[in-house]
Amino acid sequence: NSAGVTVSLKESFRTIFTHPLVWFYACAYACTGAVRTSSDQLAILYFQDQLGMDMKTNIPATIAWTLAAMPMAAVAGSLASGWVSDRFCKGYRSPVAMSLYFLEAAVISFAAILLLKGLVGPTPAGVLTGCGILIAIALTANSTHSIVGAAAPMDIGGKKMAGFAAGVIDSFQYYGGALSLFVTGRVLDATKAKHGWLFWYVIMAAFGVLGGISMLLVMRKQKMLKARGDAAGR
C-alpha cells in the first residue's frame, strides 16, 4: 500500500541532505568501502608480491580457499551484525557498527605488527597468517556493510525515503573505495621496496579508526536528539 508514502524528489533532497545523522553514516560507509574495495581489489597483488605466490599459472590451493572464504566470511559478518543490532541493541546500529570499525582497525593493526616481525611472507606459516588476516578483514569490514549501508538508511528515511537515503549513503562507499585505491597505490609504489605491504595495512587500519569515530559521533548525536525529544515531551 503506497498511499501516503510517496514524496517529491525535492522533499527527499531537503529531508535527507539536512538530516542530522546522514553525513556521519556516509563518512562511516566511505570507510567501509575503502577497506572492502582495497582488500578485494589488491588481494591478488598482495598474494603475489608479499606472499610470493604464483597467481598467473599455478594458484595454490591455500590461496584459492582463501578467496572462497572471504565472501563467506562477509556473509556471516553481515548476518551476525544485523542480528546483534536487533537482538541486543534494540535496533540501534551505531553501537554495533562502532565496535566493528574499531575491531577492524585492531585486527589490521595486529596484522601490521606481524608483518613487521617478518611473520607474513613466502613461508608455509607466513602464507597461512597472511590468508587468515584477509579473511578476518573481510569479516569485520563487511559486518558494517549491512547495518550502515542497508539498515541505517531505512531507519533514517522511513517508508517515504528509505531508497533515497540508501542511495546517498551507499554512494559514499564508492568514493571511499576510489580514494583508498588511489592513495594505497601511490604509497605502495613509494614504500613497497623497503617495507613490503606494511602501509596497505596501515591505510586500511586508519580508515577503520575513522569509521569508528564517525559512529561514535552518531551515538553522541542520537543521545542529544533523544534528550531534546524527552525535554519537549515534558
PDB file of N, CA, C and O in Angstrom, residues 35-71 127 130-131 134-135 181 184 188 192 197 200-201 204:
ATOM      1  N   VAL A  35      38.006   0.024   2.887  1.00  0.00           N
ATOM      2  CA  VAL A  35      38.648  -1.222   3.312  1.00  0.00           C
ATOM      3  C   VAL A  35      38.196  -2.390   2.442  1.00  0.00           C
ATOM      4  O   VAL A  35      39.009  -3.210   2.011  1.00  0.00           O
ATOM      5  N   ARG A  36      36.887  -2.482   2.188  1.00  0.00           N
ATOM      6  CA  ARG A  36      36.368  -3.588   1.367  1.00  0.00           C
ATOM      7  C   ARG A  36      37.002  -3.583  -0.018  1.00  0.00           C
ATOM      8  O   ARG A  36      37.470  -4.615  -0.511  1.00  0.00           O
ATOM      9  N   THR A  37      36.979  -2.440  -0.676  1.00  0.00           N
ATOM     10  CA  THR A  37      37.497  -2.358  -2.039  1.00  0.00           C
ATOM     11  C   THR A  37      38.998  -2.626  -2.076  1.00  0.00           C
ATOM     12  O   THR A  37      39.492  -3.342  -2.955  1.00  0.00           O
ATOM     13  N   SER A  38      39.719  -2.063  -1.120  1.00  0.00           N
ATOM     14  CA  SER A  38      41.165  -2.250  -1.095  1.00  0.00           C
ATOM     15  C   SER A  38      41.530  -3.711  -0.870  1.00  0.00           C
ATOM     16  O   SER A  38      42.389  -4.265  -1.572  1.00  0.00           O
ATOM     17  N   SER A  39      40.877  -4.363   0.094  1.00  0.00           N
ATOM     18  CA  SER A  39      41.203  -5.765   0.386  1.00  0.00           C
ATOM     19  C   SER A  39      40.808  -6.674  -0.772  1.00  0.00           C
ATOM     20  O   SER A  39      41.510  -7.646  -1.087  1.00  0.00           O
ATOM     21  N   ASP A  40      39.687  -6.374  -1.442  1.00  0.00           N
ATOM     22  CA  ASP A  40      39.243  -7.211  -2.562  1.00  0.00           C
ATOM     23  C   ASP A  40      40.100  -6.995  -3.805  1.00  0.00           C
ATOM     24  O   ASP A  40      40.538  -7.951  -4.445  1.00  0.00           O
ATOM     25  N   GLN A  41      40.338  -5.730  -4.163  1.00  0.00           N
ATOM     26  CA  GLN A  41      40.982  -5.426  -5.440  1.00  0.00           C
ATOM     27  C   GLN A  41      42.488  -5.670  -5.416  1.00  0.00           C
ATOM     28  O   GLN A  41      43.086  -5.971  -6.459  1.00  0.00           O
ATOM     29  N   LEU A  42      43.108  -5.513  -4.256  1.00  0.00           N
ATOM     30  CA  LEU A  42      44.567  -5.635  -4.187  1.00  0.00           C
ATOM     31  C   LEU A  42      45.038  -6.980  -3.648  1.00  0.00           C
ATOM     32  O   LEU A  42      46.236  -7.221  -3.528  1.00  0.00           O
ATOM     33  N   ALA A  43      44.096  -7.866  -3.328  1.00  0.00           N
ATOM     34  CA  ALA A  43      44.466  -9.149  -2.732  1.00  0.00           C
ATOM     35  C   ALA A  43      45.383  -9.959  -3.653  1.00  0.00           C
ATOM     36  O   ALA A  43      46.345 -10.582  -3.185  1.00  0.00           O
ATOM     37  N   ILE A  44      45.106  -9.954  -4.963  1.00  0.00           N
ATOM     38  CA  ILE A  44      45.910 -10.771  -5.889  1.00  0.00           C
ATOM     39  C   ILE A  44      47.363 -10.290  -5.910  1.00  0.00           C
ATOM     40  O   ILE A  44      48.305 -11.090  -5.856  1.00  0.00           O
ATOM     41  N   LEU A  45      47.556  -8.966  -5.957  1.00  0.00           N
ATOM     42  CA  LEU A  45      48.919  -8.426  -5.923  1.00  0.00           C
ATOM     43  C   LEU A  45      49.593  -8.725  -4.598  1.00  0.00           C
ATOM     44  O   LEU A  45      50.801  -8.982  -4.542  1.00  0.00           O
ATOM     45  N   TYR A  46      48.829  -8.678  -3.519  1.00  0.00           N
ATOM     46  CA  TYR A  46      49.344  -8.987  -2.183  1.00  0.00           C
ATOM     47  C   TYR A  46      49.836 -10.434  -2.125  1.00  0.00           C
ATOM     48  O   TYR A  46      50.928 -10.716  -1.630  1.00  0.00           O
ATOM     49  N   PHE A  47      49.017 -11.358  -2.633  1.00  0.00           N
ATOM     50  CA  PHE A  47      49.435 -12.764  -2.652  1.00  0.00           C
ATOM     51  C   PHE A  47      50.715 -12.934  -3.463  1.00  0.00           C
ATOM     52  O   PHE A  47      51.598 -13.705  -3.103  1.00  0.00           O
ATOM     53  N   GLN A  48      50.800 -12.219  -4.547  1.00  0.00           N
ATOM     54  CA  GLN A  48      51.942 -12.367  -5.455  1.00  0.00           C
ATOM     55  C   GLN A  48      53.202 -11.717  -4.891  1.00  0.00           C
ATOM     56  O   GLN A  48      54.283 -12.333  -4.872  1.00  0.00           O
ATOM     57  N   ASP A  49      53.080 -10.468  -4.417  1.00  0.00           N
ATOM     58  CA  ASP A  49      54.269  -9.715  -4.006  1.00  0.00           C
ATOM     59  C   ASP A  49      54.712 -10.034  -2.578  1.00  0.00           C
ATOM     60  O   ASP A  49      55.906 -10.238  -2.328  1.00  0.00           O
ATOM     61  N   GLN A  50      53.770 -10.046  -1.640  1.00  0.00           N
ATOM     62  CA  GLN A  50      54.126 -10.227  -0.235  1.00  0.00           C
ATOM     63  C   GLN A  50      54.287 -11.697   0.142  1.00  0.00           C
ATOM     64  O   GLN A  50      55.177 -12.063   0.897  1.00  0.00           O
ATOM     65  N   LEU A  51      53.412 -12.549  -0.413  1.00  0.00           N
ATOM     66  CA  LEU A  51      53.443 -13.966  -0.038  1.00  0.00           C
ATOM     67  C   LEU A  51      54.188 -14.831  -1.050  1.00  0.00           C
ATOM     68  O   LEU A  51      54.370 -16.029  -0.831  1.00  0.00           O
ATOM     69  N   GLY A  52      54.609 -14.223  -2.176  1.00  0.00           N
ATOM     70  CA  GLY A  52      55.414 -14.953  -3.148  1.00  0.00           C
ATOM     71  C   GLY A  52      54.680 -16.037  -3.905  1.00  0.00           C
ATOM     72  O   GLY A  52      55.279 -17.025  -4.339  1.00  0.00           O
ATOM     73  N   MET A  53      53.367 -15.871  -4.096  1.00  0.00           N
ATOM     74  CA  MET A  53      52.577 -16.887  -4.782  1.00  0.00           C
ATOM     75  C   MET A  53      52.560 -16.647  -6.296  1.00  0.00           C
ATOM     76  O   MET A  53      52.614 -15.506  -6.751  1.00  0.00           O
ATOM     77  N   ASP A  54      52.466 -17.733  -7.047  1.00  0.00           N
ATOM     78  CA  ASP A  54      52.312 -17.644  -8.499  1.00  0.00           C
ATOM     79  C   ASP A  54      50.824 -17.503  -8.808  1.00  0.00           C
ATOM     80  O   ASP A  54      50.075 -18.480  -8.791  1.00  0.00           O
ATOM     81  N   MET A  55      50.384 -16.279  -9.098  1.00  0.00           N
ATOM     82  CA  MET A  55      48.963 -16.016  -9.311  1.00  0.00           C
ATOM     83  C   MET A  55      48.600 -15.990 -10.791  1.00  0.00           C
ATOM     84  O   MET A  55      47.480 -15.626 -11.151  1.00  0.00           O
ATOM     85  N   LYS A  56      49.531 -16.374 -11.660  1.00  0.00           N
ATOM     86  CA  LYS A  56      49.264 -16.334 -13.101  1.00  0.00           C
ATOM     87  C   LYS A  56      49.025 -17.716 -13.683  1.00  0.00           C
ATOM     88  O   LYS A  56      48.140 -17.906 -14.520  1.00  0.00           O
ATOM     89  N   THR A  57      49.817 -18.692 -13.279  1.00  0.00           N
ATOM     90  CA  THR A  57      49.726 -20.010 -13.910  1.00  0.00           C
ATOM     91  C   THR A  57      49.433 -21.144 -12.937  1.00  0.00           C
ATOM     92  O   THR A  57      48.966 -22.199 -13.350  1.00  0.00           O
ATOM     93  N   ASN A  58      49.696 -20.948 -11.640  1.00  0.00           N
ATOM     94  CA  ASN A  58      49.554 -22.066 -10.697  1.00  0.00           C
ATOM     95  C   ASN A  58      49.119 -21.548  -9.327  1.00  0.00           C
ATOM     96  O   ASN A  58      49.910 -21.475  -8.393  1.00  0.00           O
ATOM     97  N   ILE A  59      47.852 -21.195  -9.205  1.00  0.00           N
ATOM     98  CA  ILE A  59      47.342 -20.639  -7.943  1.00  0.00           C
ATOM     99  C   ILE A  59      47.294 -21.742  -6.894  1.00  0.00           C
ATOM    100  O   ILE A  59      46.628 -22.770  -7.092  1.00  0.00           O
ATOM    101  N   PRO A  60      47.988 -21.579  -5.757  1.00  0.00           N
ATOM    102  CA  PRO A  60      47.993 -22.611  -4.715  1.00  0.00           C
ATOM    103  C   PRO A  60      46.605 -22.809  -4.120  1.00  0.00           C
ATOM    104  O   PRO A  60      45.769 -21.896  -4.096  1.00  0.00           O
ATOM    105  N   ALA A  61      46.366 -24.016  -3.611  1.00  0.00           N
ATOM    106  CA  ALA A  61      45.059 -24.339  -3.035  1.00  0.00           C
ATOM    107  C   ALA A  61      44.749 -23.443  -1.837  1.00  0.00           C
ATOM    108  O   ALA A  61      43.592 -23.057  -1.625  1.00  0.00           O
ATOM    109  N   THR A  62      45.769 -23.107  -1.056  1.00  0.00           N
ATOM    110  CA  THR A  62      45.551 -22.241   0.112  1.00  0.00           C
ATOM    111  C   THR A  62      44.975 -20.894  -0.311  1.00  0.00           C
ATOM    112  O   THR A  62      44.048 -20.368   0.325  1.00  0.00           O
ATOM    113  N   ILE A  63      45.501 -20.338  -1.381  1.00  0.00           N
ATOM    114  CA  ILE A  63      45.022 -19.050  -1.877  1.00  0.00           C
ATOM    115  C   ILE A  63      43.610 -19.183  -2.439  1.00  0.00           C
ATOM    116  O   ILE A  63      42.743 -18.328  -2.205  1.00  0.00           O
ATOM    117  N   ALA A  64      43.367 -20.247  -3.175  1.00  0.00           N
ATOM    118  CA  ALA A  64      42.034 -20.464  -3.748  1.00  0.00           C
ATOM    119  C   ALA A  64      40.982 -20.585  -2.647  1.00  0.00           C
ATOM    120  O   ALA A  64      39.895 -20.005  -2.740  1.00  0.00           O
ATOM    121  N   TRP A  65      41.307 -21.314  -1.587  1.00  0.00           N
ATOM    122  CA  TRP A  65      40.368 -21.460  -0.473  1.00  0.00           C
ATOM    123  C   TRP A  65      40.180 -20.134   0.261  1.00  0.00           C
ATOM    124  O   TRP A  65      39.082 -19.823   0.742  1.00  0.00           O
ATOM    125  N   THR A  66      41.231 -19.356   0.330  1.00  0.00           N
ATOM    126  CA  THR A  66      41.113 -18.037   0.972  1.00  0.00           C
ATOM    127  C   THR A  66      40.180 -17.132   0.187  1.00  0.00           C
ATOM    128  O   THR A  66      39.312 -16.457   0.757  1.00  0.00           O
ATOM    129  N   LEU A  67      40.334 -17.114  -1.127  1.00  0.00           N
ATOM    130  CA  LEU A  67      39.477 -16.286  -1.973  1.00  0.00           C
ATOM    131  C   LEU A  67      38.024 -16.736  -1.896  1.00  0.00           C
ATOM    132  O   LEU A  67      37.106 -15.926  -2.061  1.00  0.00           O
ATOM    133  N   ALA A  68      37.804 -18.026  -1.659  1.00  0.00           N
ATOM    134  CA  ALA A  68      36.440 -18.525  -1.479  1.00  0.00           C
ATOM    135  C   ALA A  68      35.905 -18.194  -0.089  1.00  0.00           C
ATOM    136  O   ALA A  68      34.709 -17.925   0.087  1.00  0.00           O
ATOM    137  N   ALA A  69      36.805 -18.216   0.911  1.00  0.00           N
ATOM    138  CA  ALA A  69      36.371 -17.983   2.293  1.00  0.00           C
ATOM    139  C   ALA A  69      36.063 -16.516   2.568  1.00  0.00           C
ATOM    140  O   ALA A  69      35.232 -16.204   3.436  1.00  0.00           O
ATOM    141  N   MET A  70      36.706 -15.604   1.844  1.00  0.00           N
ATOM    142  CA  MET A  70      36.490 -14.176   2.101  1.00  0.00           C
ATOM    143  C   MET A  70      35.027 -13.752   1.920  1.00  0.00           C
ATOM    144  O   MET A  70      34.448 -13.120   2.812  1.00  0.00           O
ATOM    145  N   PRO A  71      34.366 -14.082   0.807  1.00  0.00           N
ATOM    146  CA  PRO A  71      32.951 -13.712   0.699  1.00  0.00           C
ATOM    147  C   PRO A  71      32.058 -14.457   1.684  1.00  0.00           C
ATOM    148  O   PRO A  71      31.034 -13.915   2.124  1.00  0.00           O
ATOM    149  N   VAL A 127      52.303 -17.677   4.831  1.00  0.00           N
ATOM    150  CA  VAL A 127      51.179 -17.659   3.886  1.00  0.00           C
ATOM    151  C   VAL A 127      49.865 -17.861   4.626  1.00  0.00           C
ATOM    152  O   VAL A 127      48.880 -17.151   4.380  1.00  0.00           O
ATOM    153  N   GLY A 130      49.032 -14.675   6.469  1.00  0.00           N
ATOM    154  CA  GLY A 130      48.565 -13.643   5.552  1.00  0.00           C
ATOM    155  C   GLY A 130      47.160 -13.901   5.050  1.00  0.00           C
ATOM    156  O   GLY A 130      46.349 -12.977   4.918  1.00  0.00           O
ATOM    157  N   CYS A 131      46.842 -15.161   4.780  1.00  0.00           N
ATOM    158  CA  CYS A 131      45.498 -15.515   4.324  1.00  0.00           C
ATOM    159  C   CYS A 131      44.464 -15.331   5.436  1.00  0.00           C
ATOM    160  O   CYS A 131      43.362 -14.821   5.203  1.00  0.00           O
ATOM    161  N   LEU A 134      43.395 -11.700   5.810  1.00  0.00           N
ATOM    162  CA  LEU A 134      42.433 -11.224   4.807  1.00  0.00           C
ATOM    163  C   LEU A 134      41.026 -11.716   5.110  1.00  0.00           C
ATOM    164  O   LEU A 134      40.046 -10.993   4.901  1.00  0.00           O
ATOM    165  N   ILE A 135      40.896 -12.928   5.598  1.00  0.00           N
ATOM    166  CA  ILE A 135      39.572 -13.445   5.963  1.00  0.00           C
ATOM    167  C   ILE A 135      39.000 -12.648   7.141  1.00  0.00           C
ATOM    168  O   ILE A 135      37.810 -12.295   7.160  1.00  0.00           O
ATOM    169  N   LEU A 181      42.033   3.252  -3.042  1.00  0.00           N
ATOM    170  CA  LEU A 181      42.874   2.629  -4.058  1.00  0.00           C
ATOM    171  C   LEU A 181      43.912   3.606  -4.598  1.00  0.00           C
ATOM    172  O   LEU A 181      45.077   3.241  -4.812  1.00  0.00           O
ATOM    173  N   THR A 184      46.486   4.213  -1.670  1.00  0.00           N
ATOM    174  CA  THR A 184      47.259   2.998  -1.397  1.00  0.00           C
ATOM    175  C   THR A 184      48.230   2.694  -2.525  1.00  0.00           C
ATOM    176  O   THR A 184      49.388   2.329  -2.290  1.00  0.00           O
ATOM    177  N   LEU A 188      52.156   2.521  -1.856  1.00  0.00           N
ATOM    178  CA  LEU A 188      52.860   1.256  -2.062  1.00  0.00           C
ATOM    179  C   LEU A 188      53.975   1.393  -3.095  1.00  0.00           C
ATOM    180  O   LEU A 188      55.049   0.809  -2.941  1.00  0.00           O
ATOM    181  N   LYS A 192      56.994   0.072  -1.082  1.00  0.00           N
ATOM    182  CA  LYS A 192      56.958  -1.389  -1.122  1.00  0.00           C
ATOM    183  C   LYS A 192      58.341  -2.018  -1.170  1.00  0.00           C
ATOM    184  O   LYS A 192      58.575  -3.084  -0.580  1.00  0.00           O
ATOM    185  N   TRP A 197      54.264  -4.734   2.066  1.00  0.00           N
ATOM    186  CA  TRP A 197      52.869  -4.291   2.045  1.00  0.00           C
ATOM    187  C   TRP A 197      52.422  -3.733   3.386  1.00  0.00           C
ATOM    188  O   TRP A 197      51.228  -3.685   3.689  1.00  0.00           O
ATOM    189  N   TRP A 200      49.819  -0.912   3.329  1.00  0.00           N
ATOM    190  CA  TRP A 200      48.464  -1.347   2.948  1.00  0.00           C
ATOM    191  C   TRP A 200      47.644  -1.547   4.210  1.00  0.00           C
ATOM    192  O   TRP A 200      46.511  -1.061   4.326  1.00  0.00           O
ATOM    193  N   TYR A 201      48.233  -2.250   5.161  1.00  0.00           N
ATOM    194  CA  TYR A 201      47.567  -2.450   6.447  1.00  0.00           C
ATOM    195  C   TYR A 201      47.360  -1.123   7.179  1.00  0.00           C
ATOM    196  O   TYR A 201      46.292  -0.877   7.758  1.00  0.00           O
ATOM    197  N   MET A 204      44.445   0.876   5.680  1.00  0.00           N
ATOM    198  CA  MET A 204      43.144   0.263   5.992  1.00  0.00           C
ATOM    199  C   MET A 204      42.789   0.445   7.459  1.00  0.00           C
ATOM    200  O   MET A 204      41.631   0.711   7.807  1.00  0.00           O
TER     201      MET A 204
END
